[in-house]
Amino acid sequence: MRGVRGPVGVRSHPGRRTAAGIGALLLALVVALVPLPPAADRAEAAETDSSAMTLPGTKGPYDDFSSLRVTVHQTEHLRNQGLEVSWTGGKPTPDDSTLANFIQVMQCWGDDPAGPRREQCVFGFNQPGGESLDTWNRRLVAGSDPGETEYTQDSGNFSPFVPFRPVEGDPTDSESDTTYFGPNDTNAESMLKTGVDGTGSAIFEVHTALQAPHLGCGAVDAAAGDGAPRSCWLVVVPRGEYEIEGDRNGKLNTSPLSRSNWDRRLVFPLGFDAVGDTCEPDKAERRIIGSELLTDAMSSWQSVLCAGGNTRFSFTQAGEDRARAAVTQPSDSSPGLAVTIDPVEPVDGAAAVVHAPLAVSGLALGFLWEDSGKEVEWVRDLRMTPRLLAKLLTQSYVTGIRFWSVDTGGPPDHLAGNPESMLRDPEFLALNPVMEGRAERSAPYGIVLPGENSDTSRILWRYLQSDKDAREFLEGKEDPWGMKINPYYTDLALGAEAPDYFPKADPTETRIDGSNGISALYTGAEVVPYAENLHDGAQRVRRGYSGQTTDVSLCQECATGGKLTGERRGQGSRRVMGLSDAASADRLRLDVVALPNADGEFVRPTNASLLRAVATMKDSAVPGVKAPDPARATDGAYPLTAVAYAAGSVDRPEAERQDYARMIRYAAGAGQTQGMVPGQLPHGYAPLPAQMREQAVRAAAALEKGVVAEPTGSPGTTGGVAAGTGGGDGAGAAGALPETGAAGAGLSGGSGTQGDEASAEPEGASSSGASAAGTGQEKTVAASGGLTPADILGAVRWVLLGVLVAGAAAALAGPVMLRLSARKAAAAAD
């Protein structure tokens, strides 16, 4: 559901002691500000999996690949994700126009244990540089391969081709048949280059039956009766310098599916987790609706929850407003449990609503930025300030509304003087000096933003408003280089208001001319279209295609003779930036932009940075429900952090409440163990702090009890709202929360219930009650391979800082300590 989006529908000696104290404080400050190594907040590869597999190349008639070693870093428990493929021992890819020495990768299905047939592989439609060569498709040149005996001729004057045969359905009838996949949704990698040291790596997007039903990977065949999901294959075809018959003309022009090239293939088995609804349909359904911040976690938990009871849990991803309405204004068909970021606030006369924390995650700004003309193929590190984000969100760069590479009319008058893109903005180049000298190259035209209304959108707007420079830009003040906000946004009060959507307010139309006199008109909504949601935004970044439709094709019924179309650019020219949830960014292995928190420290979402942000959050209008607050994100906290809460009314039928309580207990218990196995907490989430897990257990108990009359003056209610976690601002040590009182079930409205289950453990939790966050399992969100040296340094420096500050405070003597004590007492009283 989309809100109105403006005109187009549219965060000893006292003196010596004092001097010593000041010196210690200065030393502490230096320690705190020492930059961490790049790995400290860098989105890194997923943990090394025991299912990683390495295969050697083989010697061919002309090219010798026997020194090549290719590693696929995970071959089990796969889902729709980014999969690292790396190699060593290859020959460097030339950096000129020579087309040689690279690898080609494709995903295939096939039931033969020896591996797939070439007809079962997705390949074609991905043309690096846009040049149409047989190297990039399924077409074979008749007579060019002496080893080809199966596809030697075609009807008429057409070249033979290798058809694609899906797991179900008819095979394709030409090399250009897009029945099953085409330029915008193929996941084949046609040209992965090898560096000067003979190594290379890439992230390959693995598809399940949900993205590619023609492959069927992960689908469960009910007829088979064993419940096993379909496995698939990854095929790597190395390419050298020679053509099939020994020609060495500097430009390979034969398909990897041609028999002699295919014979050099390396084949990796891929094991998938089951996808789709695999729970028995005769089990009672318990429906859940709400925030997509929980989607990946719920997808992981569902199968285990199904196996552990007589119910099946279905989750519908939807805007939080819709989810809250299902609780406060339920119909007979409404889901019984909502997932929300902002709480369900009390409604007079309504039953109490229980809130239970389920997951800690946040937003991430992912990007794919290829630069094929440079020594470094991919841009991997970017920093952005809130003001730079404000410029992108308000279409204030010319490329936000006009695809400048095909237009020669210059910028529209209302954007005159503004940079064409980030690459011509001094603020961006000062933050990212490695991008200097690339202004002639295209940048992402804008940020791919979700089209649905969501609490998460407010978090990003509040982040911009928490920063003085960004807020003033949104209010109309020029930046130091004279760039100004797009005037179509000045009346939206974005410096003060935090809408739950992202408007595209500029209605400017641009004419694009095609061949034969046809033309079409487009706006910024076609330059950078909306994604359906955060997950879709992440998918578009991984695929390198925003959905842009600024090409024109023939349309006889159109007034201008043309219509807008779009197609993903070839490898080497894909540049997309999009807003995502942190779990999707991790799953698809996106590079993530580093953002400054309230201290000005550039951070990315990691377990540590997410938990530090939670520790700084205050209660919302409903006690016990933490409100995201980028302005309070200090001490390494990630500013776009949020907590997803389950919200359920205590007047639902008893059987439903019992089942939902079981789900909450699982989520707070075994569901907080981080890992890749179904039932675990996916990377991209931080395990709930221990106090939040305990709070969830109490909330489950309150939900299970239903409406319970409270004794007069019960500590479980305050003005009809249950008390939340102790200490109103939630401040505490990094990664921890203050102790939760016995009434911390997070109830709102109606008759609250005092949580008497404070000693209960989450389902599947250890007897110690410790959370995963406190068991030495601290891991980065974009990685899962334990602590890096930078993480250790990050922890040590804050411990050292605390020691130095404590010593300095002692040296500053009694009067200072008295003043500090007075301030602390006053803060507690507030």
Coordinates of C-alpha atoms in Angstrom, one line a residue, residues 708-717 751-755:
V708 CA -6.2 -11.4 33.6
A709 CA -7.6 -9.1 36.2
E710 CA -4.9 -7.1 38.0
P711 CA -5.0 -6.3 41.7
T712 CA -5.5 -2.6 42.3
G713 CA -2.2 -0.8 42.2
S714 CA -0.4 -3.7 40.6
P715 CA 3.2 -2.8 39.6
G716 CA 2.4 -4.4 36.2
T717 CA 0.5 -1.4 35.0
S751 CA -5.7 -4.9 31.6
G752 CA -2.0 -5.6 31.9
T753 CA -0.7 -8.8 33.2
Q754 CA 2.2 -9.0 35.6
G755 CA 4.9 -11.3 34.2

